[in-house]
Structures are given as C-alpha cells and as structure tokens.
CSV table of C-alpha atoms in Angstrom, one decimal:
chain,number,residue,atom,x,y,z
A,1,MET,CA,-0.1,-0.1,0.0
A,2,ARG,CA,1.2,3.4,-1.0
A,3,VAL,CA,2.3,5.7,1.8
A,4,THR,CA,0.0,8.5,0.4
A,5,GLU,CA,-3.2,6.3,0.9
A,6,ARG,CA,-4.7,7.0,4.4
A,7,PRO,CA,-5.0,4.0,6.6
A,8,ALA,CA,-8.6,2.8,6.8
A,9,ASP,CA,-8.6,2.7,10.7
A,10,VAL,CA,-7.8,6.5,10.6
A,11,PHE,CA,-11.1,8.5,10.5
A,12,ASN,CA,-11.4,11.6,8.7
A,13,ARG,CA,-7.9,13.4,8.7
A,14,GLU,CA,-7.7,13.2,4.9
A,15,ALA,CA,-5.9,16.4,4.9
A,16,GLU,CA,-3.5,15.8,7.7
A,17,TRP,CA,-2.5,12.4,6.4
A,18,ARG,CA,-1.9,14.1,3.0
A,19,ASP,CA,0.5,16.7,4.6
A,20,LEU,CA,2.2,13.9,6.6
A,21,ALA,CA,2.9,11.7,3.7
A,22,ALA,CA,4.2,14.4,1.7
A,23,PHE,CA,6.8,15.3,4.4
A,24,ALA,CA,7.5,11.7,4.7
A,25,ILE,CA,8.4,10.9,1.3
A,26,SER,CA,9.9,14.1,0.2
A,27,PRO,CA,13.4,13.0,-1.8
A,28,THR,CA,15.4,16.0,-0.2
A,29,ARG,CA,18.7,14.5,1.0
A,30,ARG,CA,19.0,16.1,4.5
A,31,LEU,CA,17.4,16.0,8.0
A,32,ASN,CA,13.8,17.9,7.7
A,33,VAL,CA,12.0,18.8,10.9
A,34,GLY,CA,8.4,18.7,11.2
A,35,LEU,CA,6.2,19.8,14.0
A,36,VAL,CA,3.0,17.9,14.9
A,37,TYR,CA,0.8,19.2,18.0
A,38,GLY,CA,-2.7,19.8,19.4
A,39,ARG,CA,-4.6,19.3,22.7
A,40,ARG,CA,-4.9,16.0,24.7
A,41,ARG,CA,-6.7,12.9,22.9
A,42,GLN,CA,-6.9,14.4,19.3
A,43,GLY,CA,-5.4,11.2,17.8
A,44,LYS,CA,-1.7,12.6,17.1
A,45,SER,CA,0.2,9.2,18.4
A,46,PHE,CA,-2.3,7.1,16.7
A,47,LEU,CA,-1.7,9.1,13.4
A,48,LEU,CA,2.0,9.0,13.7
A,49,ARG,CA,2.3,5.3,14.7
A,50,ALA,CA,0.4,4.4,11.5
A,51,LEU,CA,2.9,6.9,9.6
A,52,ALA,CA,5.8,5.1,11.2
A,53,ALA,CA,4.6,1.6,10.4
A,54,ARG,CA,3.6,2.6,7.0
A,55,THR,CA,7.2,3.9,6.2
A,56,GLU,CA,9.2,1.4,8.1
A,57,GLY,CA,10.2,4.2,10.3
A,58,VAL,CA,11.0,4.7,14.1
A,59,TYR,CA,8.3,5.7,16.6
A,60,HIS,CA,9.5,6.7,20.0
A,61,GLN,CA,7.5,8.0,22.9
A,62,ALA,CA,9.1,9.8,25.4
A,63,LEU,CA,8.2,9.7,29.3
A,64,GLU,CA,8.3,12.0,32.0
A,65,GLU,CA,11.8,10.6,33.4
A,66,GLU,CA,15.4,11.8,33.9
A,67,ARG,CA,17.9,12.5,31.2
A,68,ALA,CA,19.9,9.3,31.7
A,69,GLY,CA,16.8,7.0,31.6
A,70,ALA,CA,15.4,8.9,28.4
A,71,LEU,CA,18.9,8.3,26.7
A,72,GLU,CA,18.8,4.7,27.5
A,73,ARG,CA,15.4,4.2,26.1
A,74,PHE,CA,16.1,6.1,23.0
A,75,GLY,CA,19.0,3.8,22.6
A,76,ALA,CA,17.2,0.6,23.0
A,77,ARG,CA,14.6,2.0,20.4
A,78,LEU,CA,17.2,2.5,17.8
A,79,ALA,CA,19.0,-1.1,18.5
A,80,GLU,CA,15.6,-2.6,18.1
A,81,ARG,CA,14.8,-0.6,14.8
A,82,THR,CA,18.4,-1.9,13.6
A,83,GLU,CA,18.3,-5.2,15.1
A,84,LEU,CA,21.6,-4.7,17.0
A,85,SER,CA,22.8,-7.8,18.8
A,86,GLY,CA,22.8,-6.8,22.4
A,87,GLY,CA,19.8,-4.7,22.3
A,88,ARG,CA,20.7,-1.2,22.8
A,89,PHE,CA,23.1,1.4,21.6
A,90,ALA,CA,25.3,3.0,24.4
A,91,ILE,CA,24.4,6.5,24.3
A,92,ARG,CA,26.0,9.1,26.7
A,93,ASP,CA,24.1,12.4,25.3
A,94,TRP,CA,21.9,13.4,22.5
A,95,GLU,CA,24.8,14.2,20.0
A,96,GLU,CA,25.5,10.7,20.2
A,97,GLY,CA,22.0,9.4,19.9
A,98,PHE,CA,21.4,11.6,16.8
A,99,ALA,CA,24.9,10.4,15.1
A,100,ALA,CA,23.6,6.9,15.7
A,101,LEU,CA,20.1,7.8,14.2
A,102,LEU,CA,22.0,9.3,11.2
A,103,ARG,CA,24.0,6.0,10.7
A,104,THR,CA,20.8,4.2,10.7
A,105,ALA,CA,19.5,6.2,7.9
A,106,GLU,CA,22.5,5.9,5.5
A,107,GLY,CA,21.8,4.3,2.3
A,108,ARG,CA,18.0,4.4,2.6
A,109,GLN,CA,15.0,6.1,1.4
A,110,PRO,CA,13.9,8.9,3.6
A,111,LEU,CA,13.7,7.6,7.3
A,112,VAL,CA,10.9,8.8,9.3
A,113,VAL,CA,11.6,9.3,12.9
A,114,VAL,CA,8.8,10.5,15.5
A,115,LEU,CA,9.7,11.8,19.0
A,116,ASP,CA,6.3,11.8,20.5
A,117,GLU,CA,5.8,13.8,23.7
A,118,PHE,CA,8.7,15.8,22.9
A,119,PRO,CA,8.0,18.3,25.6
A,120,TYR,CA,9.1,15.7,28.2
A,121,LEU,CA,12.7,15.3,26.6
A,122,LEU,CA,13.2,19.2,26.5
A,123,ARG,CA,12.7,19.3,30.3
A,124,GLY,CA,15.9,17.3,31.0
A,125,SER,CA,17.9,18.2,27.5
A,126,PRO,CA,16.9,21.8,26.5
A,127,GLU,CA,19.8,21.6,24.0
A,128,LEU,CA,17.9,19.5,21.8
A,129,PRO,CA,16.5,22.2,19.6
A,130,SER,CA,19.9,23.7,19.2
A,131,LEU,CA,21.3,20.1,18.2
A,132,ILE,CA,18.6,19.6,15.7
A,133,GLN,CA,19.3,22.7,14.1
A,134,ARG,CA,22.9,22.0,13.6
A,135,LEU,CA,22.1,18.4,12.5
A,136,ALA,CA,19.5,19.9,9.7
A,137,ASP,CA,22.2,22.5,8.4
A,138,ASP,CA,25.1,19.9,8.4
A,139,THR,CA,23.0,17.2,6.4
A,140,ALA,CA,21.9,19.8,4.1
A,141,ALA,CA,25.5,21.0,3.3
A,142,THR,CA,26.6,17.3,2.8
A,143,ARG,CA,23.4,16.0,1.0
A,144,GLY,CA,22.6,13.4,3.4
A,145,PRO,CA,21.3,11.2,5.1
A,146,ALA,CA,17.6,11.8,4.4
A,147,VAL,CA,15.6,11.8,7.8
A,148,ARG,CA,12.0,12.9,8.3
A,149,LEU,CA,12.3,14.1,12.1
A,150,ILE,CA,8.8,14.7,13.5
A,151,LEU,CA,8.7,16.4,17.0
A,152,CYS,CA,5.2,15.9,18.5
A,153,GLY,CA,3.4,17.1,21.8
A,154,SER,CA,0.6,18.2,23.6
A,155,ALA,CA,1.9,21.0,25.5
A,156,MET,CA,0.7,23.6,23.0
A,157,SER,CA,2.5,26.7,24.5
A,158,VAL,CA,5.9,24.6,24.2
A,159,MET,CA,5.4,23.3,20.8
A,160,THR,CA,4.5,26.6,19.3
A,161,SER,CA,7.4,28.4,20.9
A,162,LEU,CA,9.9,26.0,19.1
A,163,LEU,CA,9.4,28.1,15.8
A,164,SER,CA,8.8,31.5,17.3
A,165,GLY,CA,11.2,34.6,17.3
A,166,ALA,CA,14.8,33.9,17.4
A,167,ARG,CA,14.8,29.9,18.6
A,168,ALA,CA,16.8,27.5,17.0
A,169,LEU,CA,14.3,25.5,14.8
A,170,ARG,CA,12.9,28.8,13.3
A,171,GLY,CA,13.3,28.5,9.7
A,172,ARG,CA,14.3,24.7,9.8
A,173,ALA,CA,10.8,23.1,10.0
A,174,THR,CA,9.0,22.3,7.0
A,175,LEU,CA,5.8,21.0,8.5
A,176,ASP,CA,3.9,22.9,11.3
A,177,LEU,CA,0.8,20.5,11.5
A,178,VAL,CA,-1.8,21.4,14.3
A,179,LEU,CA,-4.3,18.5,14.9
A,180,ASP,CA,-7.5,20.1,15.9
A,181,PRO,CA,-10.4,18.5,17.3
A,182,PHE,CA,-13.1,17.4,14.6
A,183,ASP,CA,-15.6,19.9,13.7
A,184,TYR,CA,-19.3,19.4,14.6
A,185,ARG,CA,-20.2,17.3,11.3
A,186,ALA,CA,-17.3,15.2,11.4
A,187,ALA,CA,-17.9,14.6,15.3
A,188,ARG,CA,-21.3,13.4,14.5
A,189,SER,CA,-20.3,11.1,12.1
A,190,PHE,CA,-17.5,9.8,14.3
A,191,TRP,CA,-20.0,9.4,17.4
A,192,GLU,CA,-22.5,7.9,15.1
A,193,ILE,CA,-25.1,10.0,16.1
A,194,GLU,CA,-28.4,10.2,14.1
A,195,GLN,CA,-30.4,12.8,15.9
A,196,VAL,CA,-28.9,16.4,15.3
A,197,ASP,CA,-29.9,17.9,18.3
A,198,LEU,CA,-28.3,15.1,20.3
A,199,ALA,CA,-25.1,15.5,18.4
A,200,PHE,CA,-25.4,19.1,18.8
A,201,GLN,CA,-25.5,18.8,22.7
A,202,VAL,CA,-22.9,16.2,23.0
A,203,HIS,CA,-20.5,18.3,20.8
A,204,ALA,CA,-21.3,21.3,23.1
A,205,ILE,CA,-20.2,19.4,25.9
A,206,LEU,CA,-17.2,17.4,24.6
A,207,GLY,CA,-16.3,19.2,21.3
A,208,GLY,CA,-14.6,17.2,18.6
A,209,THR,CA,-12.0,15.3,20.6
A,210,PRO,CA,-11.9,11.7,19.3
A,211,GLY,CA,-10.2,10.4,22.4
A,212,TYR,CA,-13.2,10.8,24.5
A,213,ARG,CA,-15.6,8.4,22.7
A,214,ASP,CA,-13.2,5.4,23.7
A,215,LEU,CA,-13.2,6.5,27.4
A,216,LEU,CA,-16.8,6.8,27.4
A,217,GLU,CA,-17.5,3.7,25.5
A,218,GLY,CA,-19.6,5.2,23.0
A,219,GLY,CA,-22.2,8.1,22.9
A,220,PRO,CA,-26.1,8.4,23.9
A,221,ARG,CA,-28.3,6.7,21.8
A,222,SER,CA,-31.2,9.3,22.2
A,223,THR,CA,-31.7,12.7,24.1
A,224,ARG,CA,-33.6,11.0,26.9
A,225,ALA,CA,-30.6,8.6,27.5
A,226,LEU,CA,-28.5,11.7,27.6
A,227,ALA,CA,-28.7,12.3,31.3
A,228,ARG,CA,-27.8,8.7,32.1
A,229,TRP,CA,-24.9,8.7,29.8
A,230,LEU,CA,-23.7,12.1,31.6
A,231,ALA,CA,-23.9,10.5,35.1
A,232,ALA,CA,-22.0,7.5,34.1
A,233,GLY,CA,-19.1,9.5,32.5
A,234,VAL,CA,-18.5,13.4,32.6
A,235,LEU,CA,-20.4,13.9,35.7
A,236,ASN,CA,-19.2,10.8,37.5
A,237,PRO,CA,-16.5,11.8,39.9
A,238,SER,CA,-14.9,8.5,39.4
A,239,HIS,CA,-14.8,8.9,35.6
A,240,ALA,CA,-11.4,10.2,34.1
A,241,LEU,CA,-13.4,13.0,32.4
A,242,PHE,CA,-14.5,14.5,35.5
A,243,ARG,CA,-11.2,16.1,36.0
A,244,GLU,CA,-10.1,16.6,32.3
A,245,ALA,CA,-10.2,20.5,32.6
A,246,ASP,CA,-7.4,19.9,35.5
A,247,TYR,CA,-5.4,17.5,33.1
A,248,LEU,CA,-5.6,20.2,30.3
A,249,LEU,CA,-4.0,22.9,32.5
A,250,ALA,CA,-1.7,20.4,34.2
A,251,GLU,CA,-0.1,20.0,30.6
A,252,GLU,CA,1.1,23.5,30.0
A,253,PRO,CA,4.5,24.1,32.4
A,254,GLY,CA,3.7,27.8,32.5
A,255,ILE,CA,0.4,27.6,34.0
A,256,THR,CA,1.5,27.3,37.8
A,257,ASP,CA,-1.2,29.0,40.0
A,258,ARG,CA,-4.1,26.8,38.9
A,259,GLY,CA,-6.4,28.5,41.2
A,260,LEU,CA,-6.0,31.9,39.4
A,261,TYR,CA,-5.9,30.1,35.8
A,262,ASN,CA,-9.2,28.3,36.9
A,263,SER,CA,-10.9,31.4,38.0
A,264,VAL,CA,-10.3,33.2,34.9
A,265,LEU,CA,-11.7,30.5,32.9
A,266,ALA,CA,-14.7,30.4,35.0
A,267,ALA,CA,-15.3,34.0,34.5
A,268,ILE,CA,-15.1,33.7,30.8
A,269,ALA,CA,-17.3,30.6,30.8
A,270,ARG,CA,-19.9,32.7,32.8
A,271,GLY,CA,-20.0,35.3,30.3
A,272,ASP,CA,-17.4,37.8,31.1
A,273,ARG,CA,-15.9,38.2,27.9
A,274,THR,CA,-13.4,41.1,28.0
A,275,PRO,CA,-10.2,41.6,30.1
A,276,GLY,CA,-11.7,44.4,32.0
A,277,LYS,CA,-14.9,42.3,33.1
A,278,VAL,CA,-12.9,39.3,34.1
A,279,ALA,CA,-10.5,41.5,36.2
A,280,ALA,CA,-13.7,42.8,38.0
A,281,ALA,CA,-14.8,39.5,38.5
A,282,LEU,CA,-11.7,38.4,40.0
A,283,GLY,CA,-11.5,41.6,42.1
A,284,ARG,CA,-8.0,42.2,40.3
A,285,ASP,CA,-6.4,44.9,38.3
A,286,GLU,CA,-6.7,44.2,34.6
A,287,GLY,CA,-3.3,44.6,34.1
A,288,ALA,CA,-2.4,41.9,36.7
A,289,LEU,CA,-4.3,39.5,34.3
A,290,ARG,CA,-2.4,40.3,31.0
A,291,HIS,CA,0.0,37.6,31.9
A,292,PRO,CA,-2.6,34.7,32.7
A,293,LEU,CA,-4.5,35.7,29.7
A,294,ARG,CA,-1.4,35.7,27.3
A,295,MET,CA,-0.7,32.1,28.7
A,296,LEU,CA,-4.1,30.7,28.2
A,297,GLU,CA,-3.9,32.0,24.7
A,298,GLU,CA,-0.3,30.4,24.0
A,299,ALA,CA,-1.9,27.1,25.3
A,300,ARG,CA,-5.0,27.7,23.2
A,301,LEU,CA,-7.3,27.3,26.0
A,302,ILE,CA,-9.1,30.6,25.1
A,303,ALA,CA,-9.2,32.9,22.0
A,304,ARG,CA,-9.8,36.3,21.4
A,305,ASP,CA,-12.6,37.0,18.7
A,306,GLN,CA,-12.1,40.1,17.1
A,307,ASP,CA,-14.8,42.4,15.9
A,308,VAL,CA,-14.7,42.1,12.2
A,309,LEU,CA,-16.2,45.6,11.6
A,310,LEU,CA,-15.1,47.9,14.3
A,311,GLN,CA,-11.9,48.2,16.0
A,312,ARG,CA,-13.6,47.5,19.4
A,313,ARG,CA,-11.9,45.3,22.1
A,314,PRO,CA,-11.8,41.8,21.5
A,315,GLN,CA,-14.2,39.2,23.2
A,316,LEU,CA,-12.5,36.1,25.2
A,317,ARG,CA,-13.7,32.8,24.6
A,318,VAL,CA,-13.2,29.6,26.1
A,319,THR,CA,-12.1,27.3,23.2
A,320,ASP,CA,-12.3,23.7,24.4
A,321,PRO,CA,-16.1,22.8,25.2
A,322,ILE,CA,-15.3,20.4,27.9
A,323,LEU,CA,-13.6,23.3,29.8
A,324,ARG,CA,-16.6,25.6,29.4
A,325,PHE,CA,-19.0,22.7,30.5
A,326,HIS,CA,-16.7,22.0,33.4
A,327,HIS,CA,-16.6,25.5,34.7
A,328,ALA,CA,-20.3,26.3,34.0
A,329,ILE,CA,-21.6,22.8,35.4
A,330,VAL,CA,-19.0,20.6,37.3
A,331,ARG,CA,-16.9,23.0,39.1
A,332,THR,CA,-20.0,24.8,40.4
A,333,ASN,CA,-21.8,21.6,41.7
A,334,LEU,CA,-18.7,19.8,42.8
A,335,ALA,CA,-20.1,18.7,46.2
A,336,PRO,CA,-23.4,17.1,45.1
A,337,LEU,CA,-21.6,15.5,42.0
A,338,GLU,CA,-19.0,13.9,44.5
A,339,GLU,CA,-21.9,12.7,46.5
A,340,ARG,CA,-23.3,11.0,43.4
A,341,ARG,CA,-26.2,13.1,42.9
A,342,ALA,CA,-25.9,13.7,39.3
A,343,ALA,CA,-29.2,13.5,38.3
A,344,GLU,CA,-30.4,16.2,40.8
A,345,VAL,CA,-27.4,18.4,39.5
A,346,TRP,CA,-28.3,17.9,35.8
A,347,THR,CA,-32.1,19.0,36.4
A,348,SER,CA,-31.2,21.9,38.6
A,349,ALA,CA,-28.6,23.2,36.0
A,350,ALA,CA,-30.7,23.2,33.0
A,351,ASP,CA,-31.0,27.1,32.8
A,352,THR,CA,-27.2,27.2,33.1
A,353,PHE,CA,-26.6,24.6,30.6
A,354,SER,CA,-28.7,26.2,28.0
A,355,SER,CA,-27.4,29.8,28.7
A,356,GLN,CA,-23.8,29.4,29.3
A,357,VAL,CA,-23.0,26.2,27.3
A,358,LEU,CA,-25.5,25.5,24.5
A,359,GLY,CA,-25.9,29.3,23.7
A,360,PRO,CA,-22.2,30.1,23.0
A,361,HIS,CA,-21.6,26.8,21.3
A,362,PHE,CA,-24.6,27.3,18.7
A,363,GLU,CA,-23.1,30.8,18.0
A,364,GLU,CA,-19.7,29.1,17.2
A,365,MET,CA,-21.3,26.5,15.1
A,366,ALA,CA,-23.1,29.2,13.2
A,367,ARG,CA,-20.0,30.9,12.3
A,368,THR,CA,-18.5,27.7,11.3
A,369,TRP,CA,-21.0,27.0,9.1
A,370,THR,CA,-20.8,30.2,7.5
A,371,ALA,CA,-17.0,29.9,7.0
A,372,ARG,CA,-16.9,26.2,5.7
A,373,HIS,CA,-20.2,24.9,4.5
A,374,ALA,CA,-22.4,27.9,3.2
A,375,SER,CA,-22.5,27.9,-0.5
A,376,GLU,CA,-21.6,31.2,-2.6
A,377,ARG,CA,-25.3,30.9,-3.6
A,378,THR,CA,-26.3,31.1,-0.2
A,379,MET,CA,-24.0,33.9,0.7
A,380,GLY,CA,-24.6,35.8,-2.5
A,381,GLY,CA,-20.7,35.7,-3.4
A,382,ARG,CA,-17.3,34.7,-2.0
A,383,VAL,CA,-16.7,35.1,1.7
A,384,GLU,CA,-13.1,36.2,2.9
A,385,ARG,CA,-13.8,36.3,6.8
A,386,VAL,CA,-16.4,35.4,9.3
A,387,GLY,CA,-16.7,36.9,12.8
A,388,MET,CA,-19.0,39.0,14.9
A,389,THR,CA,-19.5,42.6,15.8
A,390,VAL,CA,-21.2,44.8,18.3
A,391,LEU,CA,-23.0,48.1,17.6
A,392,ASN,CA,-24.3,50.8,19.8
A,393,ASP,CA,-27.7,52.1,18.9
A,394,ARG,CA,-28.0,55.5,20.2
A,395,GLU,CA,-31.4,56.4,19.3
A,396,GLU,CA,-32.9,53.0,21.0
A,397,ARG,CA,-30.1,53.3,23.9
A,398,THR,CA,-28.9,49.8,23.2
A,399,ARG,CA,-26.2,47.6,22.1
A,400,HIS,CA,-26.8,45.0,19.2
A,401,GLN,CA,-24.3,42.0,19.4
A,402,VAL,CA,-24.4,40.3,15.9
A,403,ASP,CA,-23.2,36.7,16.2
A,404,VAL,CA,-22.5,35.9,12.6
A,405,VAL,CA,-21.1,38.6,10.2
A,406,ALA,CA,-19.4,37.3,6.9
A,407,LEU,CA,-17.2,39.5,4.9
A,408,GLY,CA,-16.8,39.5,1.2
A,409,PRO,CA,-13.7,41.0,-0.7
A,410,GLY,CA,-13.5,44.9,-0.1
A,411,GLY,CA,-11.2,47.6,0.9
A,412,ARG,CA,-9.8,48.2,4.5
A,413,ARG,CA,-12.0,51.2,5.1
A,414,ARG,CA,-15.5,50.1,3.7
A,415,LYS,CA,-16.2,46.3,4.0
A,416,THR,CA,-18.5,44.4,2.0
A,417,VAL,CA,-20.8,42.4,4.2
A,418,ARG,CA,-22.3,39.4,2.7
A,419,LEU,CA,-24.2,38.2,5.8
A,420,LEU,CA,-25.7,39.5,9.1
A,421,GLY,CA,-26.8,36.7,11.3
A,422,GLU,CA,-28.3,35.8,14.7
A,423,ALA,CA,-28.2,32.7,16.3
A,424,LYS,CA,-30.2,31.2,19.2
A,425,GLY,CA,-29.3,27.8,20.9
A,426,SER,CA,-32.2,28.0,23.2
A,427,VAL,CA,-35.4,25.9,22.9
A,428,ARG,CA,-37.6,29.2,21.8
A,429,PRO,CA,-38.4,29.3,18.1
A,430,MET,CA,-37.1,32.4,16.5
A,431,THR,CA,-39.8,35.0,15.5
A,432,ALA,CA,-40.3,37.9,13.1
A,433,GLY,CA,-39.0,40.1,15.8
A,434,ASP,CA,-35.5,38.5,15.7
A,435,LEU,CA,-35.8,39.4,12.1
A,436,ARG,CA,-36.6,43.0,12.6
A,437,ARG,CA,-33.6,43.4,15.0
A,438,LEU,CA,-31.4,42.3,12.1
A,439,GLU,CA,-32.9,44.8,9.9
A,440,ARG,CA,-32.2,47.6,12.4
A,441,VAL,CA,-28.5,46.1,12.3
A,442,ARG,CA,-28.4,46.4,8.7
A,443,SER,CA,-30.1,50.0,8.5
A,444,LEU,CA,-27.4,51.1,11.3
A,445,LEU,CA,-24.4,49.9,9.3
A,446,SER,CA,-25.7,51.6,6.3
A,447,THR,CA,-26.4,54.9,7.9
A,448,ALA,CA,-23.1,54.8,9.6
A,449,GLY,CA,-21.4,54.0,6.2
A,450,ARG,CA,-18.8,51.8,7.5
A,451,ALA,CA,-19.7,49.0,5.4
A,452,ASP,CA,-21.5,48.0,2.2
A,453,VAL,CA,-24.5,46.2,3.2
A,454,SER,CA,-26.5,46.9,0.1
A,455,THR,CA,-26.5,43.2,-0.5
A,456,ALA,CA,-26.2,41.8,2.9
A,457,ARG,CA,-28.4,38.7,3.7
A,458,LEU,CA,-29.9,38.4,6.8
A,459,ALA,CA,-29.4,35.0,8.5
A,460,LEU,CA,-31.2,33.4,11.6
A,461,PHE,CA,-29.8,30.5,13.0
A,462,ALA,CA,-32.2,28.4,15.2
A,463,ARG,CA,-31.8,25.4,17.3
A,464,SER,CA,-35.6,25.2,17.7
A,465,GLY,CA,-36.8,26.2,14.5
A,466,PHE,CA,-39.1,29.2,13.4
A,467,THR,CA,-42.7,30.5,14.1
A,468,ASP,CA,-44.9,30.4,11.1
A,469,ASP,CA,-45.1,34.3,10.6
A,470,LEU,CA,-41.3,34.0,10.3
A,471,LEU,CA,-41.4,31.2,7.9
A,472,ARG,CA,-44.2,32.9,5.6
A,473,GLU,CA,-42.2,36.2,5.4
A,474,ALA,CA,-39.0,34.5,4.6
A,475,GLY,CA,-40.7,32.5,1.9
A,476,ARG,CA,-41.6,36.2,0.3
A,477,ARG,CA,-38.0,37.4,0.4
A,478,THR,CA,-34.9,36.9,-1.3
A,479,ASP,CA,-32.5,38.4,1.4
A,480,VAL,CA,-33.4,36.3,4.2
A,481,GLU,CA,-31.8,32.7,5.2
A,482,LEU,CA,-33.5,30.5,7.8
A,483,ILE,CA,-31.0,27.8,9.2
A,484,ASP,CA,-32.1,25.2,11.4
A,485,LEU,CA,-30.1,22.4,13.0
A,486,HIS,CA,-30.5,20.1,10.0
A,487,ARG,CA,-29.4,22.7,7.7
A,488,LEU,CA,-26.3,23.2,9.8
A,489,TYR,CA,-25.5,19.5,9.8
A,490,GLU,CA,-26.7,18.5,6.4
A,491,GLY,CA,-27.0,21.7,3.9
A,492,ASP,CA,-25.4,24.6,2.5
C-alpha cells in the first residue's frame, strides 16, 4: 500500500495524512524537521504510529523521566530498529544519539523518525532544538542522509514556541501541523449519532476530541438517554473525564497558579467576555491579568474574537467545550456530584447549561457553518472572513451583538458585508421580531457608512426552528436565510 493512501482505521484526517505523507516521502537528502501538535486525545500518536509503520520508520514515545533514562530508552529503540545484537546503543548524550540515528538512515529512502511527547525530552535536555538545528544544517550541506524528524507534543505553548522569534528551529521546520478536534459535522459521524439535536448537545459538552469516545465507550443513543450517559461519565467523580479540565491545565508548564487560571476560565465561561470584566469578577487590576490571559492564549485554551467591523476590544472565548462545561456545570456543583447526585444536578443546571454552554456553542457553530459549509449561492458571493460585531444604537439606547458577520472582498475602510446573522441555541423558536432586529442592525451599518450592506443577507440560526409568521415572511423574501440544525449539519 502506498504511503499516500490514508489507513482505513484513521477516521477523517484526510488533509492531515496527505501533508504527513508528503513530508515523509520528500526526496530531499537532508534532515527535515516537522512539528505535529494539538490538545490531548486528538489522535496525534495514533496517526504518527500509523505513519511510522507505513514507512518502516522509528516511533519513540518519551516519558516523564530523568535524562539518563530517556537516553537509555532512545538507544534501546534505535537498537530494536536496526536489530542490533545486544539490544541497545550505549548513548551518553543526545549528540551521540542523533549520530547513531543518522547512521541508521544511511543508504535508505527517507527515514521517518517520530519523537512523541517531545516536551518531556526538553525538560531534561534543553539543548535539543539547537542540536537538531545544527544537524539539519549539516545534512543540508553534505546532502544526506535523508531523515524526516517529527517532533510531537500536547503542551501547546511549548510546541508553538519552538518556531517563534529567534528560536533555534525557526526556519528549519518544513511541516507545522496542528491536529485540531473534529468539527461538529465530522464529530457527529465519528460518534455515529443520528439525531441532530443530540449531536449538537454532545458536541457542546465534549467538542470534537476523538479520544473521548473510547473513554465513554460510545455516545448516547437518544436525548432521553443523555442524562444517564453524563451521570456515568463526565458527571461521575470516578470517571477520568470528571477532572479533564485539570489535566488540560497540567499539561502547560507555564501555568503554575491553577487557582488563578481556573478562576479566569470560570469567569469567561460565565459570560465575562472582556479582560476588564474578567478582572472585575476576580477583584483584580486588569493589568495583573495580562500574563495569565496570554498564557491561556498560547496554550489555546482561550481565544480572542475580533470585531470584524469595528475596532473594539476583542471578546474572550473558552475554546475547548469540555472546559466550558466543566466551569459552568461541574466546578459549580462539585459537592453534590461527589455525593453521586448527578441527576439532581443535571435537572437544576438546565438553565445554566442552556445559557452558558449551548448558547455560546451554537453561535460558534453558526460561524463555522458560514465559513466552511455555506455555498456562495447562499452567501451571495465569496466570503473572506467570518466573525462577530457589536453596535451601539444611540436612538434606541441599546447595544446589538451580531453573532455572525460574513465579509466579502473589499477595501480596508469600507468592507462588503455578505451576511448578518443571529444565532439562538435555546428551545424558543425564532420569530419575526428577531428578523426586525437584524434589519435594524443593517440599517445602522448603512447609515454609519462603515460597510457596504446593500446586498447583505439576513440569517437566522435557530436550534428550535421558526414561528409560522417568520417562515411565511422568509418565503416571500430573497434576502433572508433560515438555518435550523438540520441545515447546519447537512445543508449549505
């Protein structure tokens, strides 16, 4: 079987496998460096083991251990690969280890070498990036041997820093692959969930992390079974996922004051979406939170959603659904959950689940659909950017948050708006009143002259459908799009 053919047991990941295969079989006679990273349980190791097996390469998984033990294990792995009599290479330092590796690759097609959990090796051997830089330069000058070295890890801040600024590996890596969770459509297929509302709720709780399915031994079969499924898994204090939020923080070496970072995440999950509001919620000065917010961004645990129309302060967002669920539901109900009262907690937390978990998640799904799945026919042309905006309405003395804004090609000063959208993840159907609000937003933008909204369509994204009067009006108009869950999951 060819390297470029994705293994049958690798779900989705077509683009990722294609990029890995191209890196692996590149004919360049030198040591090429690649980075693969992503949050826990995204399937990085599974994918890289498959690549190493397909190419007859070397896969080595580092452990949390002292330098001497790491060198001994690496030597044993190389000896196993070369079938060396005696079972190991005697390696005193990493320079000797890589020299043995290069000898192993001599006279071969490109040799794929995976160093998984690379941040563990860095803790005891910070010289590794400089050594790899020198070897990459030396093999380029001497034209060989051909090695494809893949460095993999889950500590996002550590992995992303390897190529930043004046770091040794900057400019040396030809592969920089982030393994993201599955999007909501792929996750539904992966979990094999038929009901779209159930798929939405599961994705709002767990996101698209594939490793959670094995931990939970599959997903719920119906919305009625959801509460029992959660009680046996995410809400069960004996289950590994009950403390997944703590494990995600523990992976990042720069995150030391867990209490502070958990408090920041909790505030954002509750709806404090600006640095000022987070600081106020914690009773701290805003300046004191700059470092914690930066660390959480580098770890990709939070993101800043920029206002795509106005130069306003960005809004903070928890990126991983299980973190948001943990801080909205689990962390605030630890005592009753530890007393095994999951059914009681789930019933009492229904409103919080709807407003702090389902609502924000549905808005993100609406933006994802607009950016990835909506057709040009729906959008009225090509879309270059999707985000949100907030407008002040002085006449009505209110502010309008617009959940979905899609921009087409346009100049810096005057942007072309393809679509303005509102998203509701509640059980209330959307009404003609929701459409009136979007019409007001479009009118405000037109009056202000900050954007060209002359052809902008108005989109209503609803988890629970639409009232009859709204359906009738939308049927008469060409500038209104109604997107329910079925269309989010299956249409364009």
